[in-house]
């Protein structure tokens, strides 16, 4: 019998809310739920999972995009999954009140199993700019998607069972 695991990244700065992750066995896709607010209305921002949960220098000490397979930056939605493990949905688009609510399942992420492949203890970073999905004309596009500076961030940790 499988035990489901829930994780959460909690934002409590100018941007508030959560990014929640849920997985019931190591072969299942991870359900990702975004519930964020405090943005300017009708804006787009890049959002990714980064390598580390080290907040010793704020968002700057979180490393690069989480990238298990050394892939180029891309998008799950346009390159058949060939992208960084942590590219998530690449961009969030806020509504006319500055909210972003969305959920999807991600086949690249893992919570259960090998800890070196897990997202637990890593971080979610919201960037100032828009992710170009690795389609830009410069080298940085294939690394970061030209996502811009780090606007806010949160560490992914275990959540109480049942809490999403």
PDB file of C-alpha atoms in Angstrom:
ATOM      1  CA  UNK A   1       0.000   0.000   0.000  1.00  0.00           C
ATOM      2  CA  UNK A   2       1.366   3.389  -1.020  1.00  0.00           C
ATOM      3  CA  UNK A   3       1.565   6.390   1.214  1.00  0.00           C
ATOM      4  CA  UNK A   4       1.053   9.705  -0.522  1.00  0.00           C
ATOM      5  CA  UNK A   5       3.525  12.496   0.143  1.00  0.00           C
ATOM      6  CA  UNK A   6       2.671  16.192   0.076  1.00  0.00           C
ATOM      7  CA  UNK A   7       5.219  18.999  -0.179  1.00  0.00           C
ATOM      8  CA  UNK A   8       4.783  22.743  -0.148  1.00  0.00           C
ATOM      9  CA  UNK A   9       6.695  25.906  -1.012  1.00  0.00           C
ATOM     10  CA  UNK A  10       5.247  28.739   1.090  1.00  0.00           C
ATOM     11  CA  UNK A  11       5.648  32.347  -0.081  1.00  0.00           C
ATOM     12  CA  UNK A  12       5.177  35.101   2.511  1.00  0.00           C
ATOM     13  CA  UNK A  13       6.718  38.256   1.072  1.00  0.00           C
ATOM     14  CA  UNK A  14       5.104  40.745  -1.308  1.00  0.00           C
ATOM     15  CA  UNK A  15       4.066  37.620  -3.210  1.00  0.00           C
ATOM     16  CA  UNK A  16       2.080  35.262  -0.997  1.00  0.00           C
ATOM     17  CA  UNK A  17       0.669  31.783  -1.338  1.00  0.00           C
ATOM     18  CA  UNK A  18       1.807  28.268  -2.075  1.00  0.00           C
ATOM     19  CA  UNK A  19       3.056  25.884  -4.687  1.00  0.00           C
ATOM     20  CA  UNK A  20       2.034  22.393  -3.560  1.00  0.00           C
ATOM     21  CA  UNK A  21       3.259  19.017  -4.793  1.00  0.00           C
ATOM     22  CA  UNK A  22       1.569  15.611  -4.338  1.00  0.00           C
ATOM     23  CA  UNK A  23       2.735  12.088  -5.247  1.00  0.00           C
ATOM     24  CA  UNK A  24       1.418   8.667  -4.151  1.00  0.00           C
ATOM     25  CA  UNK A  25       4.109   6.344  -5.511  1.00  0.00           C
ATOM     26  CA  UNK A  26       7.445   6.765  -7.230  1.00  0.00           C
ATOM     27  CA  UNK A  27       6.072   5.808 -10.645  1.00  0.00           C
ATOM     28  CA  UNK A  28       3.188   8.295 -10.611  1.00  0.00           C
ATOM     29  CA  UNK A  29       3.279  11.831 -11.956  1.00  0.00           C
ATOM     30  CA  UNK A  30       3.473  14.668  -9.436  1.00  0.00           C
ATOM     31  CA  UNK A  31       0.408  16.883  -9.109  1.00  0.00           C
ATOM     32  CA  UNK A  32       1.466  20.541  -8.881  1.00  0.00           C
ATOM     33  CA  UNK A  33      -0.955  23.165  -7.527  1.00  0.00           C
ATOM     34  CA  UNK A  34      -0.224  26.905  -7.705  1.00  0.00           C
ATOM     35  CA  UNK A  35      -2.131  29.329  -5.475  1.00  0.00           C
ATOM     36  CA  UNK A  36      -0.275  32.657  -5.510  1.00  0.00           C
ATOM     37  CA  UNK A  37      -1.253  36.305  -5.145  1.00  0.00           C
ATOM     38  CA  UNK A  38       0.238  39.760  -4.671  1.00  0.00           C
ATOM     39  CA  UNK A  39       1.421  40.219  -8.245  1.00  0.00           C
ATOM     40  CA  UNK A  40       0.642  43.195 -10.430  1.00  0.00           C
ATOM     41  CA  UNK A  41      -2.451  42.445 -12.540  1.00  0.00           C
ATOM     42  CA  UNK A  42      -2.120  40.799 -15.952  1.00  0.00           C
ATOM     43  CA  UNK A  43       1.604  40.058 -15.709  1.00  0.00           C
ATOM     44  CA  UNK A  44       3.751  37.100 -16.776  1.00  0.00           C
ATOM     45  CA  UNK A  45       6.660  35.791 -14.707  1.00  0.00           C
ATOM     46  CA  UNK A  46       8.976  32.811 -15.149  1.00  0.00           C
ATOM     47  CA  UNK A  47       8.762  30.152 -12.422  1.00  0.00           C
ATOM     48  CA  UNK A  48      11.166  27.233 -11.894  1.00  0.00           C
ATOM     49  CA  UNK A  49      12.454  24.758  -9.333  1.00  0.00           C
ATOM     50  CA  UNK A  50      16.102  25.502  -8.475  1.00  0.00           C
ATOM     51  CA  UNK A  51      18.798  23.096  -7.258  1.00  0.00           C
ATOM     52  CA  UNK A  52      19.104  24.060  -3.611  1.00  0.00           C
ATOM     53  CA  UNK A  53      17.110  25.141  -0.580  1.00  0.00           C
ATOM     54  CA  UNK A  54      20.001  27.197   0.819  1.00  0.00           C
ATOM     55  CA  UNK A  55      18.528  30.591   1.769  1.00  0.00           C
ATOM     56  CA  UNK A  56      21.781  31.906   3.321  1.00  0.00           C
ATOM     57  CA  UNK A  57      21.934  34.616   0.644  1.00  0.00           C
ATOM     58  CA  UNK A  58      18.225  34.834  -0.116  1.00  0.00           C
ATOM     59  CA  UNK A  59      17.180  33.744  -3.602  1.00  0.00           C
ATOM     60  CA  UNK A  60      20.739  34.148  -4.906  1.00  0.00           C
ATOM     61  CA  UNK A  61      22.083  31.027  -3.129  1.00  0.00           C
ATOM     62  CA  UNK A  62      19.544  28.607  -4.638  1.00  0.00           C
ATOM     63  CA  UNK A  63      21.682  27.551  -7.582  1.00  0.00           C
ATOM     64  CA  UNK A  64      20.629  26.893 -11.157  1.00  0.00           C
ATOM     65  CA  UNK A  65      17.437  25.352 -12.514  1.00  0.00           C
ATOM     66  CA  UNK A  66      17.038  21.798 -11.182  1.00  0.00           C
ATOM     67  CA  UNK A  67      18.254  19.661 -14.110  1.00  0.00           C
ATOM     68  CA  UNK A  68      18.608  15.911 -13.466  1.00  0.00           C
ATOM     69  CA  UNK A  69      19.393  14.900 -17.042  1.00  0.00           C
ATOM     70  CA  UNK A  70      21.609  17.798 -18.136  1.00  0.00           C
ATOM     71  CA  UNK A  71      19.013  18.880 -20.720  1.00  0.00           C
ATOM     72  CA  UNK A  72      18.835  22.283 -22.363  1.00  0.00           C
ATOM     73  CA  UNK A  73      16.275  24.711 -21.009  1.00  0.00           C
ATOM     74  CA  UNK A  74      12.934  24.218 -22.726  1.00  0.00           C
ATOM     75  CA  UNK A  75       9.310  23.470 -22.031  1.00  0.00           C
ATOM     76  CA  UNK A  76       7.371  20.317 -21.236  1.00  0.00           C
ATOM     77  CA  UNK A  77       4.626  21.696 -23.461  1.00  0.00           C
ATOM     78  CA  UNK A  78       6.615  22.253 -26.679  1.00  0.00           C
ATOM     79  CA  UNK A  79       9.543  19.829 -26.619  1.00  0.00           C
ATOM     80  CA  UNK A  80       7.897  16.578 -25.495  1.00  0.00           C
ATOM     81  CA  UNK A  81       9.441  16.805 -22.045  1.00  0.00           C
ATOM     82  CA  UNK A  82      12.957  17.732 -23.160  1.00  0.00           C
ATOM     83  CA  UNK A  83      13.628  20.478 -20.669  1.00  0.00           C
ATOM     84  CA  UNK A  84      15.125  20.984 -17.244  1.00  0.00           C
ATOM     85  CA  UNK A  85      13.445  18.873 -14.592  1.00  0.00           C
ATOM     86  CA  UNK A  86      12.614  22.087 -12.730  1.00  0.00           C
ATOM     87  CA  UNK A  87      11.181  24.085 -15.626  1.00  0.00           C
ATOM     88  CA  UNK A  88       7.637  23.488 -14.303  1.00  0.00           C
ATOM     89  CA  UNK A  89       5.123  25.388 -16.479  1.00  0.00           C
ATOM     90  CA  UNK A  90       7.859  27.948 -17.326  1.00  0.00           C
ATOM     91  CA  UNK A  91       5.602  31.012 -16.931  1.00  0.00           C
ATOM     92  CA  UNK A  92       2.711  32.037 -14.735  1.00  0.00           C
ATOM     93  CA  UNK A  93       0.140  34.546 -16.006  1.00  0.00           C
ATOM     94  CA  UNK A  94      -1.667  36.591 -13.362  1.00  0.00           C
ATOM     95  CA  UNK A  95      -5.302  37.589 -13.639  1.00  0.00           C
ATOM     96  CA  UNK A  96      -6.697  41.125 -13.425  1.00  0.00           C
ATOM     97  CA  UNK A  97      -6.405  41.013  -9.605  1.00  0.00           C
ATOM     98  CA  UNK A  98      -2.812  39.741  -9.473  1.00  0.00           C
ATOM     99  CA  UNK A  99      -3.725  36.125  -8.660  1.00  0.00           C
ATOM    100  CA  UNK A 100      -2.405  32.938 -10.204  1.00  0.00           C
ATOM    101  CA  UNK A 101      -4.227  29.644  -9.634  1.00  0.00           C
ATOM    102  CA  UNK A 102      -3.447  26.595 -11.735  1.00  0.00           C
ATOM    103  CA  UNK A 103      -2.770  22.861 -11.441  1.00  0.00           C
ATOM    104  CA  UNK A 104      -1.257  20.204 -13.679  1.00  0.00           C
ATOM    105  CA  UNK A 105       0.583  16.876 -13.498  1.00  0.00           C
ATOM    106  CA  UNK A 106       4.317  16.802 -14.163  1.00  0.00           C
ATOM    107  CA  UNK A 107       6.035  13.586 -15.322  1.00  0.00           C
ATOM    108  CA  UNK A 108       9.552  14.999 -14.725  1.00  0.00           C
ATOM    109  CA  UNK A 109       9.247  15.602 -10.970  1.00  0.00           C
ATOM    110  CA  UNK A 110       9.756  13.138  -8.134  1.00  0.00           C
ATOM    111  CA  UNK A 111       9.054  13.323  -4.414  1.00  0.00           C
ATOM    112  CA  UNK A 112       9.156   9.630  -3.456  1.00  0.00           C
ATOM    113  CA  UNK A 113      12.263   7.477  -3.882  1.00  0.00           C
ATOM    114  CA  UNK A 114      15.881   8.441  -4.497  1.00  0.00           C
ATOM    115  CA  UNK A 115      16.496  11.650  -2.511  1.00  0.00           C
ATOM    116  CA  UNK A 116      19.036  12.908  -5.079  1.00  0.00           C
ATOM    117  CA  UNK A 117      16.204  13.009  -7.638  1.00  0.00           C
ATOM    118  CA  UNK A 118      13.586  14.423  -5.264  1.00  0.00           C
ATOM    119  CA  UNK A 119      12.390  18.030  -5.230  1.00  0.00           C
ATOM    120  CA  UNK A 120      12.198  18.023  -1.413  1.00  0.00           C
ATOM    121  CA  UNK A 121      14.699  20.536  -0.012  1.00  0.00           C
ATOM    122  CA  UNK A 122      15.024  22.354  -3.313  1.00  0.00           C
ATOM    123  CA  UNK A 123      13.308  25.686  -4.035  1.00  0.00           C
ATOM    124  CA  UNK A 124      10.757  27.448  -6.212  1.00  0.00           C
ATOM    125  CA  UNK A 125      11.912  30.749  -7.716  1.00  0.00           C
ATOM    126  CA  UNK A 126       9.659  33.324  -9.353  1.00  0.00           C
ATOM    127  CA  UNK A 127      11.614  35.494 -11.769  1.00  0.00           C
ATOM    128  CA  UNK A 128      11.119  39.115 -12.809  1.00  0.00           C
ATOM    129  CA  UNK A 129      11.005  38.338 -16.527  1.00  0.00           C
ATOM    130  CA  UNK A 130       9.299  36.005 -18.958  1.00  0.00           C
ATOM    131  CA  UNK A 131      10.780  32.593 -19.801  1.00  0.00           C
ATOM    132  CA  UNK A 132      11.449  32.388 -23.559  1.00  0.00           C
ATOM    133  CA  UNK A 133      11.195  28.555 -23.377  1.00  0.00           C
ATOM    134  CA  UNK A 134      14.728  28.120 -24.704  1.00  0.00           C
ATOM    135  CA  UNK A 135      13.705  29.584 -28.061  1.00  0.00           C
ATOM    136  CA  UNK A 136      15.747  32.794 -27.804  1.00  0.00           C
ATOM    137  CA  UNK A 137      18.654  33.631 -30.090  1.00  0.00           C
ATOM    138  CA  UNK A 138      21.345  33.863 -27.391  1.00  0.00           C
ATOM    139  CA  UNK A 139      23.178  31.183 -25.381  1.00  0.00           C
ATOM    140  CA  UNK A 140      21.497  32.202 -22.106  1.00  0.00           C
ATOM    141  CA  UNK A 141      18.143  31.124 -23.551  1.00  0.00           C
ATOM    142  CA  UNK A 142      19.239  27.455 -23.471  1.00  0.00           C
ATOM    143  CA  UNK A 143      20.334  27.829 -19.826  1.00  0.00           C
ATOM    144  CA  UNK A 144      17.785  30.095 -18.094  1.00  0.00           C
ATOM    145  CA  UNK A 145      15.227  31.021 -20.728  1.00  0.00           C
ATOM    146  CA  UNK A 146      16.309  34.647 -20.216  1.00  0.00           C
ATOM    147  CA  UNK A 147      13.986  34.649 -17.192  1.00  0.00           C
ATOM    148  CA  UNK A 148      15.582  37.668 -15.531  1.00  0.00           C
ATOM    149  CA  UNK A 149      16.340  38.378 -11.889  1.00  0.00           C
ATOM    150  CA  UNK A 150      14.956  36.454  -8.941  1.00  0.00           C
ATOM    151  CA  UNK A 151      11.849  38.189  -7.633  1.00  0.00           C
ATOM    152  CA  UNK A 152      10.955  35.863  -4.747  1.00  0.00           C
ATOM    153  CA  UNK A 153      11.578  32.289  -3.643  1.00  0.00           C
ATOM    154  CA  UNK A 154      10.579  29.553  -1.207  1.00  0.00           C
ATOM    155  CA  UNK A 155      12.025  26.208  -0.103  1.00  0.00           C
ATOM    156  CA  UNK A 156      10.073  23.020  -0.860  1.00  0.00           C
ATOM    157  CA  UNK A 157       9.434  21.100   2.360  1.00  0.00           C
ATOM    158  CA  UNK A 158       7.245  18.287   3.642  1.00  0.00           C
ATOM    159  CA  UNK A 159       3.641  19.307   4.322  1.00  0.00           C
ATOM    160  CA  UNK A 160       1.288  17.810   6.861  1.00  0.00           C
ATOM    161  CA  UNK A 161      -0.434  14.786   5.325  1.00  0.00           C
ATOM    162  CA  UNK A 162      -3.572  15.816   3.540  1.00  0.00           C
ATOM    163  CA  UNK A 163      -2.504  19.458   3.273  1.00  0.00           C
ATOM    164  CA  UNK A 164      -2.387  20.783  -0.260  1.00  0.00           C
TER     165      UNK A 164
END
